[in-house]
Short mmCIF file of C-alpha atoms in Angstrom, two decimals:
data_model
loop_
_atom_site.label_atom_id
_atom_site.label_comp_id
_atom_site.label_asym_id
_atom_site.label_seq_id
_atom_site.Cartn_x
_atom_site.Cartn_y
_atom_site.Cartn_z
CA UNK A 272 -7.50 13.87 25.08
CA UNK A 273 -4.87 13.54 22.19
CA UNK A 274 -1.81 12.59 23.03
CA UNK A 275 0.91 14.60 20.09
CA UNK A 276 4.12 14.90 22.78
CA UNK A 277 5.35 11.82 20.85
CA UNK A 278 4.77 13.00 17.69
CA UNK A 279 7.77 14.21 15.01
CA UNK A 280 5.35 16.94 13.31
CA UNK A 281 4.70 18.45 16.29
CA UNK A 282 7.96 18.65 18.15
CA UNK A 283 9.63 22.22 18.05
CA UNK A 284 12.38 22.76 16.16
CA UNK A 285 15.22 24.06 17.95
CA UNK A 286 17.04 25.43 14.78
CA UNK A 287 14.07 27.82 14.35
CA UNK A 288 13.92 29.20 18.19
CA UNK A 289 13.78 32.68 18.13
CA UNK A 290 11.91 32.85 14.53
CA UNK A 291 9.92 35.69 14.85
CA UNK A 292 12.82 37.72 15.16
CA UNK A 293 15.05 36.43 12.72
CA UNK A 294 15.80 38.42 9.20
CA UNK A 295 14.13 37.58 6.29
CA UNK A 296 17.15 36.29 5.01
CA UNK A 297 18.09 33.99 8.31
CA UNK A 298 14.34 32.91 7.92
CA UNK A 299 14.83 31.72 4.28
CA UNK A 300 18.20 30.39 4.63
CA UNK A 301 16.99 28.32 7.59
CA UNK A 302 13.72 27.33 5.66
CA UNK A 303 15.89 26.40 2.60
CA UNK A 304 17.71 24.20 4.98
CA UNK A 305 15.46 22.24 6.84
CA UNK A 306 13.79 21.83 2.88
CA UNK A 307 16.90 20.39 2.22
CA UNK A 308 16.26 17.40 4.63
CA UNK A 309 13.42 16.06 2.71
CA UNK A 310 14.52 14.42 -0.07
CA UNK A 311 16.72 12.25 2.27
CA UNK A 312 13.66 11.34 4.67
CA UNK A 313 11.96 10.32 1.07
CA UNK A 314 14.65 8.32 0.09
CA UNK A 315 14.92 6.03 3.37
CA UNK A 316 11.35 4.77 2.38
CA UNK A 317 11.89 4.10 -1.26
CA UNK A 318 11.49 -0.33 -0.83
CA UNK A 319 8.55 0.53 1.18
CA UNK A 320 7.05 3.35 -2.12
CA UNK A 321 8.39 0.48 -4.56
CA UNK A 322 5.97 -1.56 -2.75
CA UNK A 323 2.94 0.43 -2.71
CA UNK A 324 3.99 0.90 -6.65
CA UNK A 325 3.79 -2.13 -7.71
CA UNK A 326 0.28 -2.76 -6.17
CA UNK A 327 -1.22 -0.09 -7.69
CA UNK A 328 0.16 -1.26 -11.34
CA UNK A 329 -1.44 -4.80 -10.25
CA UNK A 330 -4.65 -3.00 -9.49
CA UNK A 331 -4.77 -0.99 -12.77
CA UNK A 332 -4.22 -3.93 -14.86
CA UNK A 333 -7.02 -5.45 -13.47
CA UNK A 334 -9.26 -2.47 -14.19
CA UNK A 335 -8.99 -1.28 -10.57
CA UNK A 336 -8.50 2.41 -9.52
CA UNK A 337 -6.06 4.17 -7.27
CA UNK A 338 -7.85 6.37 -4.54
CA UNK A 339 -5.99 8.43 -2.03
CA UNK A 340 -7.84 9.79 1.38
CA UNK A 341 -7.13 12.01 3.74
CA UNK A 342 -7.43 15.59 5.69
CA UNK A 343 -6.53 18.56 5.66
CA UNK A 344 -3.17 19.22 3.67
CA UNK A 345 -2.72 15.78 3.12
CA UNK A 346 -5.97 15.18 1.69
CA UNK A 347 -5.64 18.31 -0.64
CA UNK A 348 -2.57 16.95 -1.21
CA UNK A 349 -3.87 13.92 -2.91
CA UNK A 350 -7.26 15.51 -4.96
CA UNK A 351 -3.77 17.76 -6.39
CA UNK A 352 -2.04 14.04 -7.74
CA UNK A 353 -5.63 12.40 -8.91
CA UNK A 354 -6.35 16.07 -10.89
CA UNK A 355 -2.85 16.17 -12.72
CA UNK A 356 -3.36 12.53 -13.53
CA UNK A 357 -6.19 13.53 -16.14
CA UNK A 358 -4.34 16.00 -18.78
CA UNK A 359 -0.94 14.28 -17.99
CA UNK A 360 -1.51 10.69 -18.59
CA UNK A 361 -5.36 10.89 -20.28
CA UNK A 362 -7.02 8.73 -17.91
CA UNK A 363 -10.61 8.96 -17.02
CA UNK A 364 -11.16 11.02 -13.91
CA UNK A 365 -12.39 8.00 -12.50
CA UNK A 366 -9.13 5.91 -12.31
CA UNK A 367 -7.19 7.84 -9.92
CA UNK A 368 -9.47 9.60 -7.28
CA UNK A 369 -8.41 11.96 -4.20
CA UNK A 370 -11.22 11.77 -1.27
CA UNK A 371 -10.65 14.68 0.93
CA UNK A 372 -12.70 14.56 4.39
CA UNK A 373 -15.28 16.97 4.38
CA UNK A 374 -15.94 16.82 0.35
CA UNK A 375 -14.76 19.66 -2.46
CA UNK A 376 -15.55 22.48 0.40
CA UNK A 377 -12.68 21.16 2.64
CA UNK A 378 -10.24 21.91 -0.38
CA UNK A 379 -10.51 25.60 0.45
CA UNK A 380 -12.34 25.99 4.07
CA UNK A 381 -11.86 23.73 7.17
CA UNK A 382 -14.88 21.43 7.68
CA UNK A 383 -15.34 21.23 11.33
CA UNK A 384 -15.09 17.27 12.75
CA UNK A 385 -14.84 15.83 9.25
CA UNK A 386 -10.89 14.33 9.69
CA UNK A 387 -12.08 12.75 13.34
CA UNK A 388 -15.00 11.09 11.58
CA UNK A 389 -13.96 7.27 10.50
CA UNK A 390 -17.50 6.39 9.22
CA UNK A 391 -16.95 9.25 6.65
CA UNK A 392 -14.23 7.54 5.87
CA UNK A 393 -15.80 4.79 5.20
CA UNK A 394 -18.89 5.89 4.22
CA UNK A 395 -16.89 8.05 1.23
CA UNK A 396 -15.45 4.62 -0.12
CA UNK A 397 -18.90 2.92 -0.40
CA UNK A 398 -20.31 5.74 -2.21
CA UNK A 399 -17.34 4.99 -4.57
CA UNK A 400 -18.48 1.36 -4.68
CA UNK A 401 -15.21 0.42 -3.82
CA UNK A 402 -14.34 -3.14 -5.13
CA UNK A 403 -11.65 -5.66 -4.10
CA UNK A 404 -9.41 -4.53 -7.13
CA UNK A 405 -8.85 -0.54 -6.36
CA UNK A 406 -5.71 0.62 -4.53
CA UNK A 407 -6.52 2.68 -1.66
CA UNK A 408 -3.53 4.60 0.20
CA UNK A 409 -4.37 6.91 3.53
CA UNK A 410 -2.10 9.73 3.94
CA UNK A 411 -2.18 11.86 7.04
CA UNK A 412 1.04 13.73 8.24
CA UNK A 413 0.26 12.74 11.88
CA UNK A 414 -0.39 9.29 11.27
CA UNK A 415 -3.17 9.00 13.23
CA UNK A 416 -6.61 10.40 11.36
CA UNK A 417 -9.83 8.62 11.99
CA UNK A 418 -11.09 9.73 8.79
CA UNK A 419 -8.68 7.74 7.29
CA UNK A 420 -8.08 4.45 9.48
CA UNK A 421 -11.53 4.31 8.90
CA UNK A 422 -11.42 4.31 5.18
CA UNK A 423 -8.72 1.47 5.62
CA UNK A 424 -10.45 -0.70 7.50
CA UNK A 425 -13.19 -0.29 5.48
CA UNK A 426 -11.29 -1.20 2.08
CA UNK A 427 -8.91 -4.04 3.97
CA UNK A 428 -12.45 -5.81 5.18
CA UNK A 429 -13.48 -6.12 1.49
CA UNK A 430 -9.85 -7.61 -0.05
CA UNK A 431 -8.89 -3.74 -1.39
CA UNK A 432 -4.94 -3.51 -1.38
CA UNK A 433 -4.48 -0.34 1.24
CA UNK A 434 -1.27 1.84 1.85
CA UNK A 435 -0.46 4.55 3.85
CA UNK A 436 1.83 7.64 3.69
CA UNK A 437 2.32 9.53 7.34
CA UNK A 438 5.36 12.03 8.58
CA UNK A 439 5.73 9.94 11.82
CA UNK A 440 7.48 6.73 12.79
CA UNK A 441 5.49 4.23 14.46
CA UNK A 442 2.24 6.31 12.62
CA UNK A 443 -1.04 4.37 13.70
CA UNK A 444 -2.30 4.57 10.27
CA UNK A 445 0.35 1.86 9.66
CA UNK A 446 -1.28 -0.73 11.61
CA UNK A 447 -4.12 -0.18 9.29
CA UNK A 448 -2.67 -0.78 6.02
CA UNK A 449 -0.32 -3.48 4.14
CA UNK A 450 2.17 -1.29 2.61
CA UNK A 451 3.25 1.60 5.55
CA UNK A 452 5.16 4.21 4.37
CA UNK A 453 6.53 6.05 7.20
CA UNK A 454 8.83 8.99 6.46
CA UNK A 455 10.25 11.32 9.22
CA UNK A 456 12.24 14.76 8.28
CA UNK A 457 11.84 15.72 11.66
CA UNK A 458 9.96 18.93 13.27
CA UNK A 459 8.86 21.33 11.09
CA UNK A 460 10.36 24.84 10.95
CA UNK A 461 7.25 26.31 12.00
CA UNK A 462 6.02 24.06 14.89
CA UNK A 463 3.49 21.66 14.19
CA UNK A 464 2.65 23.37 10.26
CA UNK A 465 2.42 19.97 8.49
CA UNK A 466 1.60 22.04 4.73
CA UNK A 467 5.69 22.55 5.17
CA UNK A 468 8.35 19.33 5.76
CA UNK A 469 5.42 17.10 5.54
CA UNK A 470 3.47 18.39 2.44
CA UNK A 471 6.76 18.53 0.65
CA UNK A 472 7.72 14.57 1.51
CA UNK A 473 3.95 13.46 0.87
CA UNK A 474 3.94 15.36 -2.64
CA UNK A 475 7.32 13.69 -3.54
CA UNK A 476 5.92 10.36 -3.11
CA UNK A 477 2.86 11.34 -4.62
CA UNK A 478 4.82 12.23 -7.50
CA UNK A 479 6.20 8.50 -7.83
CA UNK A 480 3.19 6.40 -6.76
CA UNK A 481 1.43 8.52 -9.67
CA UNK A 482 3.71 8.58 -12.44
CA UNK A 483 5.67 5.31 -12.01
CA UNK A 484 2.18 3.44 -12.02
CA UNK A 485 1.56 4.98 -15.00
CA UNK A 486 4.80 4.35 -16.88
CA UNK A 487 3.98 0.77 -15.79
CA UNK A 488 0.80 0.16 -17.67
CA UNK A 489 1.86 2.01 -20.89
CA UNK A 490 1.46 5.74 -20.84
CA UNK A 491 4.66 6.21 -21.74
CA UNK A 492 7.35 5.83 -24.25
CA UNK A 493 10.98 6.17 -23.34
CA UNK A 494 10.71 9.32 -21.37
CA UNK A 495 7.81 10.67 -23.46
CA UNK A 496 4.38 11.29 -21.87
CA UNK A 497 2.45 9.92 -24.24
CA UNK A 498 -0.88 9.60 -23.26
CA UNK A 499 -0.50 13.46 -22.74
CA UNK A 500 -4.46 15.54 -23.37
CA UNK A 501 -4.16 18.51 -25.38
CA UNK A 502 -6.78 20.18 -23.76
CA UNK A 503 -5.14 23.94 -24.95
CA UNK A 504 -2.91 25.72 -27.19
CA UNK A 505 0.39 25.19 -24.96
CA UNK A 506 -0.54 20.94 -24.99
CA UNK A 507 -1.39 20.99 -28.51
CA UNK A 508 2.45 22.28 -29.47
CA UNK A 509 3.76 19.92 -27.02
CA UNK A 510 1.90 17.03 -28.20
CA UNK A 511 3.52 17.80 -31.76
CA UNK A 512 6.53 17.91 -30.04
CA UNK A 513 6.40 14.82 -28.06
CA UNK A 514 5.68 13.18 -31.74
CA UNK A 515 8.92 14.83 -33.47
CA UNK A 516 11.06 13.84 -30.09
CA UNK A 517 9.79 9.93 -30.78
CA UNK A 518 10.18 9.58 -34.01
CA UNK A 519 12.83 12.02 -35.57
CA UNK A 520 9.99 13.47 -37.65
CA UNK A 521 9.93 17.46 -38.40
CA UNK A 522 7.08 19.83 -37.43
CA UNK A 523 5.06 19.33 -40.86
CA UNK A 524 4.92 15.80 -40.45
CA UNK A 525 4.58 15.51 -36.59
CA UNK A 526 1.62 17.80 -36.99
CA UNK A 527 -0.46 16.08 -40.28
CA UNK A 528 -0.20 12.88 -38.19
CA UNK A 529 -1.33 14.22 -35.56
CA UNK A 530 -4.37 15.36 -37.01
CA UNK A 531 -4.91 11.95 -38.93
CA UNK A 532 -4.31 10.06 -35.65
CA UNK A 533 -7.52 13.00 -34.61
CA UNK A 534 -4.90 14.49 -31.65
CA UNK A 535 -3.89 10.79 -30.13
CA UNK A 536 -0.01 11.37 -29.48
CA UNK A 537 0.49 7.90 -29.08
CA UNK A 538 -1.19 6.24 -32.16
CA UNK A 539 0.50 9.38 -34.41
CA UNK A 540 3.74 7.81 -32.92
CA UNK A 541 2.87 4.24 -33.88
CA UNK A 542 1.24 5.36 -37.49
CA UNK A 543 5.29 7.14 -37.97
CA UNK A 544 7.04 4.24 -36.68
CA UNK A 545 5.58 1.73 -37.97
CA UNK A 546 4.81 3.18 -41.39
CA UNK A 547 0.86 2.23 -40.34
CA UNK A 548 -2.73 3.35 -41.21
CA UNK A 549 -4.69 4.74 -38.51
CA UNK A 550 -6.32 1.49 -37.89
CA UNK A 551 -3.24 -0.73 -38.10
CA UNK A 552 -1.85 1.81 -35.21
CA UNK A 553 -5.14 1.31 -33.41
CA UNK A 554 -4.77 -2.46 -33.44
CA UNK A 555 -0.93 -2.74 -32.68
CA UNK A 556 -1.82 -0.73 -29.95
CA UNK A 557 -4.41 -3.04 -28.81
CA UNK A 558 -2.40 -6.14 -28.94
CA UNK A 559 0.60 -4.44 -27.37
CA UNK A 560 -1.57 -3.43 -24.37
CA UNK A 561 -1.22 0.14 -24.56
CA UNK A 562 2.67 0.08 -24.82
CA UNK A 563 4.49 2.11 -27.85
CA UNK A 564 7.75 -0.14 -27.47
CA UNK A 565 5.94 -3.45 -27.94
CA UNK A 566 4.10 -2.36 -30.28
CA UNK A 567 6.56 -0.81 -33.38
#
């Protein structure tokens, strides 16, 4: 039997007694303030996210990968982060990868047993061939899914750096892991429903794992996403844009060098500032290791 009494998620929230006969307007305003609570939860963590950071920059500089794992809301949760990565930062879909127990199925129907499973959790790594430089973090709201302590202790037993995100203090995840993070905004406002309080913390610090890794190996310049895909019509404009916004160009010229540069944002940016043939932006590029700033 599972014990969850001691568990944060699944604790009823006294604030919310009564809900099914509350307004919609006392429901929303009462939603909108247990929301509120979040960000602070998030922020108690931050040396702990600064951590897990800075290991997955280390990994990606050493050609590793970032891989999150996990059930349920959590694991769609992180297949969400690893998609965006793709058109945001133009990364391989390879380099940051969300496992989600059960496989692409579980993103949209409940695979019976899968999150209680720790071989699958290891079992999903392997078939990754998981090596000693990839970053794997665990994130489960409750702290305590086999699927992923399994996946942990698989990655930990061959030198893998491993963190954790959960929504409970003293999470047993976190005894699997180096880097913990362990945020708590308390019970949800509908009991046990971890897609609420908890979905919103986890996708918050999904949000900076993600994009402050990125920033840290190059893919992007000042506040400019770079590295951005444009994979439509609405990316294509911003692309141009992004080049006019680094280097004071107008539309005519953004979008010429952005053609020449054959729709690379950031060598159209070097090829501007540096007053630089294609090639010569190519090979600043190079020698700068991806970086814009070191390399005009």
């Amino acid at each position: 039997m599972i014990n969850l009494e001691n568990l944060t998620t699944e604790r009823r929230n006294e604030t919310t007694f009564g809900l099914d006969e509350m307004s919609v307007a006392q429901a929303v305003y009462l939603m909108n303030q247990e929301d509120h609570k979040v960000p602070d939860a998030v922020a108690d963590q931050l040396p702990q996210i600064e951590k897990v950071i800075e290991a997955t920059i280390a990994a990606f500089k050493k050609g590793g990968r970032l891989i999150y794992m996990g059930a349920g809301t959590s694991g769609r949760l992180g297949v969400l982060d690893a998609a965006e990565c793709v058109p945001t930062f133009g990364v391989e879909p390879e380099m940051v990868v969300g496992l989600i127990a059960g496989g692409e199925q579980a993103m949209t129907v409940a695979v019976e047993g899968a999150e209680d499973d720790a071989e699958l959790g290891a079992q999903d790594l392997k078939d990754l061939h998981l090596t000693e430089n990839d970053m794997v973090i665990g994130i489960a709201a409750s702290g305590r899914t086999p699927y992923v302590i399994g996946g942990l202790d698989y990655a930990r037993s061959i030198g893998a750096a491993t963190g954790t995100i959960a929504c409970n203090k003293g999470a047993v995840i976190s005894q699997h892991a180096e880097m913990p993070i362990e945020v708590d905004c308390g019970p949800e406002f509908l009991t046990g429903s971890t897609r609420l309080k908890s979905g919103t913390a986890q996708k918050l610090i999904l949000n900076m794992i993600s994009t402050i890794s990125m920033i840290g190996i190059g893919k992007v310049y000042n506040n400019l996403m770079v590295d951005v895909k444009p994979t439509n019509e609405k990316l294509v404009e911003r692309s141009k844009r992004i080049i006019m916004q680094a280097t004071e160009a107008d539309y005519e010229t953004a979008a010429r060098y952005f053609e020449e540069a054959e729709q690379n944002v950031k060598l159209a940016i070097v090829m501007i500032l540096t007053d630089s043939t294609k090639d010569e932006a190519a090979e600043k590029l190079v020698q700068a290791d991806g970086f814009v700033k070191k390399a005009i």
